[in-house]
Coordinates of C-alpha atoms and ligand atoms in Angstrom, one line a residue:
X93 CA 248.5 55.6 -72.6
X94 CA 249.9 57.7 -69.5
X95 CA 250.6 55.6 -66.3
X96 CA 247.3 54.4 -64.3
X97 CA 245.1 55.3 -67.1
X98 CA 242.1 53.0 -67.5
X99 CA 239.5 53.0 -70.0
X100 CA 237.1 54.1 -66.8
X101 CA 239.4 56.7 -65.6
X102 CA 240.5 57.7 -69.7
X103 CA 237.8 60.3 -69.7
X104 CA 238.7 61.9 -66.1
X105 CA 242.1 63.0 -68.2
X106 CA 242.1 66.9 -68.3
X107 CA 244.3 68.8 -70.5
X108 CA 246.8 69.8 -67.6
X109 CA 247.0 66.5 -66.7
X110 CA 247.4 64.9 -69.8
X111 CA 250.2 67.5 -70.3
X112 CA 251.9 66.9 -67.0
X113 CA 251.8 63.2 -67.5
X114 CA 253.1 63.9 -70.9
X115 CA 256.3 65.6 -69.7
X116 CA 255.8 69.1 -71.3
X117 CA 257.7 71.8 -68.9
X118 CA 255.7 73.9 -67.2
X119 CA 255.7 77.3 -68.1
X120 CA 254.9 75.6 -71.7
X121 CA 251.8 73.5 -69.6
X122 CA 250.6 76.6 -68.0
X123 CA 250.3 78.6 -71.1
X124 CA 249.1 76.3 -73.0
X125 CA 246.1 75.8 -70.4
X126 CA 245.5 79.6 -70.7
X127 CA 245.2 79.6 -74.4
X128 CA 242.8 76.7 -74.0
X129 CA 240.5 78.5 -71.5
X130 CA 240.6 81.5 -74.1
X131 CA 239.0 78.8 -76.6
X132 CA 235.6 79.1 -73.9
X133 CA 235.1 82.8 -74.0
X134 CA 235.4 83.2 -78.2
X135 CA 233.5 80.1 -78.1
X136 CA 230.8 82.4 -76.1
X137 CA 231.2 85.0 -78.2
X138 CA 230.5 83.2 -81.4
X139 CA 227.6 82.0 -79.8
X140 CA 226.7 85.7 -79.2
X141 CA 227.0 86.6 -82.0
X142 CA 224.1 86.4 -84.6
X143 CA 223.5 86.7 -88.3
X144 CA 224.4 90.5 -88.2
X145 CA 226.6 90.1 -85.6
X146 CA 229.1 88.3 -87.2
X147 CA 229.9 91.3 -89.4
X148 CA 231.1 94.4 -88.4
X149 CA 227.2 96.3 -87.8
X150 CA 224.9 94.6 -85.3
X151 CA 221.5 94.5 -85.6
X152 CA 221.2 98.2 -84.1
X153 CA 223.2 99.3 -86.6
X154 CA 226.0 100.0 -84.0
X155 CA 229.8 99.8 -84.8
X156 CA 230.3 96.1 -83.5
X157 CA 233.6 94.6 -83.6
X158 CA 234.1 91.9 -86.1
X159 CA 234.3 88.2 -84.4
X160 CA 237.8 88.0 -85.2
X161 CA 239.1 91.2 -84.0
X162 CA 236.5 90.3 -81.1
X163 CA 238.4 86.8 -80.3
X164 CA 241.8 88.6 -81.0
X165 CA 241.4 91.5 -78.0
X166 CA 240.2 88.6 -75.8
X167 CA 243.4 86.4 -76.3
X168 CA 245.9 88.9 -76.5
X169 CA 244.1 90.3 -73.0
X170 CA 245.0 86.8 -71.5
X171 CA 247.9 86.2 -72.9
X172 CA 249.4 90.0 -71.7
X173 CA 249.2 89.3 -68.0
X174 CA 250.0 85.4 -68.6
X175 CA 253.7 86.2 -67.7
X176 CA 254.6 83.8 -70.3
X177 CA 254.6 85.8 -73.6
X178 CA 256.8 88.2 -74.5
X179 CA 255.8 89.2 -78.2
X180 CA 252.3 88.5 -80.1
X181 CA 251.9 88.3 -83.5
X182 CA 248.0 87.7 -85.4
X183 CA 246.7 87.8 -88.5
X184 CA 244.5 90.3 -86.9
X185 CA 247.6 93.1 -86.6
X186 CA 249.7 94.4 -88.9
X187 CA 252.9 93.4 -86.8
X188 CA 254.3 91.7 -84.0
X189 CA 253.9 93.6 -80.9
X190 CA 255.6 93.4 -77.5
X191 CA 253.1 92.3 -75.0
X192 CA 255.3 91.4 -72.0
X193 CA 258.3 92.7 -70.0
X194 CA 260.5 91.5 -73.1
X195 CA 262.4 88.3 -70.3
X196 CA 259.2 85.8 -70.9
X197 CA 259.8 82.9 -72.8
X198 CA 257.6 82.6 -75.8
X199 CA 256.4 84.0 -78.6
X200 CA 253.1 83.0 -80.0
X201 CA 251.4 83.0 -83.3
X202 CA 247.9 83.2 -83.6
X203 CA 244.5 83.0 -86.2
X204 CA 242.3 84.2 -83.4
X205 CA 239.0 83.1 -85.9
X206 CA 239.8 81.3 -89.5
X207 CA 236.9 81.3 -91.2
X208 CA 234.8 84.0 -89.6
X209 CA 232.9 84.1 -93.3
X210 CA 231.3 81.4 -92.5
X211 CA 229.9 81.8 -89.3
X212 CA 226.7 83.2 -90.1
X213 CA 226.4 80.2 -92.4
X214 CA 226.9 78.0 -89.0
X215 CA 230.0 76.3 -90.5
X216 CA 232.6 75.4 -88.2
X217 CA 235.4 77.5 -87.7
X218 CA 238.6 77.6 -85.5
X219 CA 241.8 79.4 -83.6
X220 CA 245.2 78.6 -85.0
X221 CA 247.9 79.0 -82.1
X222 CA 251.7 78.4 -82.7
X223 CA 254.5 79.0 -79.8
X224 CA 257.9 79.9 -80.4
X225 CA 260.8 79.9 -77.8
X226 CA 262.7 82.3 -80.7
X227 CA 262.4 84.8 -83.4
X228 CA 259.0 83.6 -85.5
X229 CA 261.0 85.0 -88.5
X230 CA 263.2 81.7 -88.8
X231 CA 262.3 78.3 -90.2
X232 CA 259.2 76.9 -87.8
X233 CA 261.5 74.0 -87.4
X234 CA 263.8 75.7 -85.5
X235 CA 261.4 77.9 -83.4
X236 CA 258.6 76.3 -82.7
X237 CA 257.9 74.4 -79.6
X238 CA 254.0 73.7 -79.6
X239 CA 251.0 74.6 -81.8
X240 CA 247.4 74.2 -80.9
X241 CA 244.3 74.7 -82.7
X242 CA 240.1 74.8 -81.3
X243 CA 237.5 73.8 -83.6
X244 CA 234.0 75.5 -83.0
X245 CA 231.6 73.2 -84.6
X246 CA 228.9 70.6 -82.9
X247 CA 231.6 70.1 -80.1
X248 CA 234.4 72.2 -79.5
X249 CA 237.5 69.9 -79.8
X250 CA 241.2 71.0 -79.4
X251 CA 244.1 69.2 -80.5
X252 CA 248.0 70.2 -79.1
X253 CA 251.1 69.1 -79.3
X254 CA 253.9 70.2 -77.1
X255 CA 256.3 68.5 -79.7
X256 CA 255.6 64.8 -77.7
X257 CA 252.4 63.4 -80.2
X258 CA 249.2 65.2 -81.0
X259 CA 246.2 65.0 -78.7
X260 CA 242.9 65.6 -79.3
X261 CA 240.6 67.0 -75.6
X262 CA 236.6 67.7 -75.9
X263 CA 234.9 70.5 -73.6
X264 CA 232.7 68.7 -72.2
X265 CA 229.9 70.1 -70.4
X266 CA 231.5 71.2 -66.9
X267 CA 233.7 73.2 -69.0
X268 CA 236.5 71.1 -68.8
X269 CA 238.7 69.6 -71.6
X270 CA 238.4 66.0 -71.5
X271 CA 240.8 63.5 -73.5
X272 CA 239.4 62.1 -76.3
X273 CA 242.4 60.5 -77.8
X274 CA 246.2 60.6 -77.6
X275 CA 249.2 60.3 -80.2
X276 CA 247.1 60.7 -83.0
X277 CA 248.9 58.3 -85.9
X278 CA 247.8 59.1 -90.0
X279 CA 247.5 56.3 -91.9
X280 CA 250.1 56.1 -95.1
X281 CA 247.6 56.9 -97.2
X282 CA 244.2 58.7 -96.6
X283 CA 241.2 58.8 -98.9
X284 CA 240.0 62.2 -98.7
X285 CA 241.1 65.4 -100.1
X286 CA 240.5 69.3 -99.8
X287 CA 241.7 70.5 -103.2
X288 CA 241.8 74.6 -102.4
X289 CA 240.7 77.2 -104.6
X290 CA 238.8 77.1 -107.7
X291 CA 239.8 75.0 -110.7
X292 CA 239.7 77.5 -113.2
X293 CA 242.7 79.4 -111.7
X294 CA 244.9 75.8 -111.0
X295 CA 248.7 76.0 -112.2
X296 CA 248.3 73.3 -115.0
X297 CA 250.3 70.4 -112.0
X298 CA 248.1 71.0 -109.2
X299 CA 245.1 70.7 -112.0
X300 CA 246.6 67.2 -113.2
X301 CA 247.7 66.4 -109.7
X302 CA 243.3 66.3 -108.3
X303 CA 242.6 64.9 -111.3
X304 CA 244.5 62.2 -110.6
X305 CA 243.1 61.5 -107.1
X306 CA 239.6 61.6 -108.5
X307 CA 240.7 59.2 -110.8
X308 CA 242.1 57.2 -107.7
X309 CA 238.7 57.6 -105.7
X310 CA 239.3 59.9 -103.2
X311 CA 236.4 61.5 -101.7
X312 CA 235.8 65.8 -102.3
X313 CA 235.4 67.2 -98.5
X314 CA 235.9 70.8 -98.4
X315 CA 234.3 73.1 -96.2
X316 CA 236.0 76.5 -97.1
X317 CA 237.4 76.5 -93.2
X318 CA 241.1 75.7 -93.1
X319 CA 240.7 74.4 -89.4
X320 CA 237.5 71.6 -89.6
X321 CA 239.2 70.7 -93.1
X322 CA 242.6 69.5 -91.4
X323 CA 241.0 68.3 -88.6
X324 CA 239.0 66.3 -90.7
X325 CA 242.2 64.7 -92.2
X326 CA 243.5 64.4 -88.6
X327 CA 240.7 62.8 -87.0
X328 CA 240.0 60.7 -90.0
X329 CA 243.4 59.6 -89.5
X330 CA 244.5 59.9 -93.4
X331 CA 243.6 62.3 -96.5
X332 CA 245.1 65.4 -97.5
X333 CA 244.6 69.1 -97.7
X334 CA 245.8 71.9 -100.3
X335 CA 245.8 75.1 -101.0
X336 CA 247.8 75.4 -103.8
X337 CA 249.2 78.4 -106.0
X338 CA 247.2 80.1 -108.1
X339 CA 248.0 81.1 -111.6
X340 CA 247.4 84.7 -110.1
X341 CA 248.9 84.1 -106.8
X342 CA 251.5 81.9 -106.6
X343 CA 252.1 81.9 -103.4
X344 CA 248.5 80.8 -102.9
X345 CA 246.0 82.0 -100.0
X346 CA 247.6 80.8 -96.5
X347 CA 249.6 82.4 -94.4
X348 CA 252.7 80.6 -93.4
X349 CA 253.0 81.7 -90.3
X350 CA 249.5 81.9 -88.5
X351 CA 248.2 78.8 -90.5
X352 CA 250.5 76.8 -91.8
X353 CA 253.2 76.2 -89.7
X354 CA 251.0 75.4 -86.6
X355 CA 248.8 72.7 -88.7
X356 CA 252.1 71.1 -90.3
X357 CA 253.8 71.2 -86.0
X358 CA 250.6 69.1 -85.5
X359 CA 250.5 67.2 -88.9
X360 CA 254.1 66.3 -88.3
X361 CA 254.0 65.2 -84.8
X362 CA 250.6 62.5 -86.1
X363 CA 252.9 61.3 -88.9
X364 CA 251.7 63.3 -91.6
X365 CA 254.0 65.7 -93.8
X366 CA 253.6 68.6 -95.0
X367 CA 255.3 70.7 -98.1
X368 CA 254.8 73.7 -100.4
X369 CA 255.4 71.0 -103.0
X370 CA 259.1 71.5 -102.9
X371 CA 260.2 72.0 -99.6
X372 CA 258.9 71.2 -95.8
X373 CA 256.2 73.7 -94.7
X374 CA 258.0 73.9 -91.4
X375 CA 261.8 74.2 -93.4
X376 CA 260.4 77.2 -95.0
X377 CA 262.1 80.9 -93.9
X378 CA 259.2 83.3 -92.7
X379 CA 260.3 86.3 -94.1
X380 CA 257.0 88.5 -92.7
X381 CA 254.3 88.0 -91.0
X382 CA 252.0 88.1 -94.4
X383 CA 254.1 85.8 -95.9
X384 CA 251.9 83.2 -97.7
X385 CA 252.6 79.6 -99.6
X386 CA 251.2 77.1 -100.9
X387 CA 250.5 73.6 -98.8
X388 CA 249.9 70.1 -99.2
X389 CA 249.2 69.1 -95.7
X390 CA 248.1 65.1 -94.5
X391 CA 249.0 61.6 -95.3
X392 CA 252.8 60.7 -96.4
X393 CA 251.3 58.9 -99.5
X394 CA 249.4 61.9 -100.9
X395 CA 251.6 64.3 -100.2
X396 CA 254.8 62.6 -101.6
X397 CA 252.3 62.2 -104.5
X398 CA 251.8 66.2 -104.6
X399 CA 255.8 66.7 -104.8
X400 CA 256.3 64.1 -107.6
X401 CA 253.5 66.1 -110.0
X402 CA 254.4 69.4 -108.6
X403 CA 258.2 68.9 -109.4
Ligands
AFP102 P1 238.0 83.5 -94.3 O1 238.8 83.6 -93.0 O2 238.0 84.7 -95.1 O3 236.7 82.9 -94.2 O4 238.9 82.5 -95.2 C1 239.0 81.1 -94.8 C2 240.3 80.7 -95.4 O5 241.4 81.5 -95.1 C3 240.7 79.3 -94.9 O6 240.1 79.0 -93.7 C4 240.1 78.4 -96.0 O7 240.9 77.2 -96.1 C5 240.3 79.2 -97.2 O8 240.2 80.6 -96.8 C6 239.2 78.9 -98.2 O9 239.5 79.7 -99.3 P2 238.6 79.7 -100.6 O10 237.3 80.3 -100.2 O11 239.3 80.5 -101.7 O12 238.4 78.2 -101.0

């Protein structure tokens, strides 16, 4: 707990306090803050947005942008004149484009809306953000600096980490992000698993991998939304999440860079691991932006587990 923090004056911690107190630079403080703020207006626009909405005709039949490439124009709008971002890269474009003068220092990563198919089932859904001081086609290890994500569900909840523990802030009414926790820690071993997918189309070790865990009594929680079903793990403090290959697509569903690497920054930094059942998620080379790869994401236990029946 940062200095002077009580359990009274716990809840007056903001997110740019919490982040000051924390250490992180400021440029990295500042931009982080903005990405946070841009979590309110796609927050408003989901809210917008109804059942025909959420598609790409509205209700008048009108072209209407779909939610993500809605929530992708408004962040890339803020982060172009954030004076902090110098290139831009979404799942929502087909590359990375310059957005700066070229002399800012970061590069950042985003899934403006995973899970957009399930918001007119009122499913929570999220924004993936990673930030990278260099090239994003380079192991995450050695580029990334932060990753954030903001989960849209009863609450909207964001959890950062500026490479110094993961944190998890609630908007609270006044609009402001309120601590709700610091340096998240995982248990060893969880008792909850995603298992990605559907069984039919398992490689024969991920197949004998769940079945093993159902034989051990983990508990099935899978929403079909990447971000609530790692920030179940997180906040749950143990469990694990996988997408794995598919005997059609072995590199499996996720992309590495918008999705992955941001959630195993985070996973990392609460103690968790994170592998494509060989190697580290955030070891792994990003050769484009589409590149995709299968995880096993969450407690140390499960996913040490994953490697030994994967391997
Ligand atoms: P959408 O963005 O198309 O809704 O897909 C969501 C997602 O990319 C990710 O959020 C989920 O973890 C995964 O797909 C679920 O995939 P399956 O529907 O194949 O289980």
């Amino acid at each position: 707990m940062g200095e002077g923090i009580n359990d009274y004056t716990k809840n007056m911690v903001d997110l740019r306090r919490h982040m000051w107190m924390a250490g992180v630079e400021e440029e990295l403080r500042r931009l982080i803050w903005q990405i946070a703020v841009v979590g309110k207006y796609i927050s408003a626009k989901i809210h917008e947005a109804n059942r025909k909405l959420a598609g790409i005709k509205n209700i008048y039949g009108d072209d209407q942008l779909s939610l993500d490439c809605a929530a992708d124009d408004i962040l890339r709008s803020q982060l172009q004149f954030s004076g902090f971002v110098r290139e831009y890269a979404s799942e929502e474009l087909e590359d990375i484009v310059k957005i700066g003068s070229g002399k800012e220092k970061y590069i950042v990563t985003a899934d403006p809306l995973d899970g957009s198919s399930l918001v007119e089932t009122n499913l929570a859904i999220g924004t993936i953000i990673g930030i990278h001081k260099e090239s994003i086609l380079d192991t995450g290890r050695n580029t990334m600096v932060a990753a954030l994500y903001i989960t849209y569900g009863p609450l909207i909840t964001m959890i950062y980490s500026a490479g110094k523990g993961a944190h998890e802030f609630v908007l609270n009414r006044e609009g402001e992000y309120v601590l709700a926790q610091e340096n998240i820690k995982l248990k060893e071993k969880g008792s909850i698993f995603s298992p990605g997918g559907l069984r039919r189309d398992w490689i024969p070790a991920h197949l004998k991998f769940i079945e093993q865990l159902e034989k051990d009594g983990y508990k099935l929680r899978y929403s079909g939304g990447f971000v609530p079903d790692i920030n179940q793990v997180l906040i749950k403090k143990g469990g694990l999440f996988t997408y794995p290959a598919l005997q059609k697509s072995p590199q499996g569903k996720l992309r590495l860079l918008f999705e992955l690497q941001p959630m195993a920054f985070i996973m990392e930094q609460a103690g968790g691991l994170a592998t494509d059942g060989k190697e580290d998620i955030l070891s792994l080379k990003v050769e484009n932006v589409n590149k995709c790869s299968p995880v096993y994401i969450g407690s140390p236990t499960e996913v040490r587990m994953a490697k030994q029946f994967l391997n």
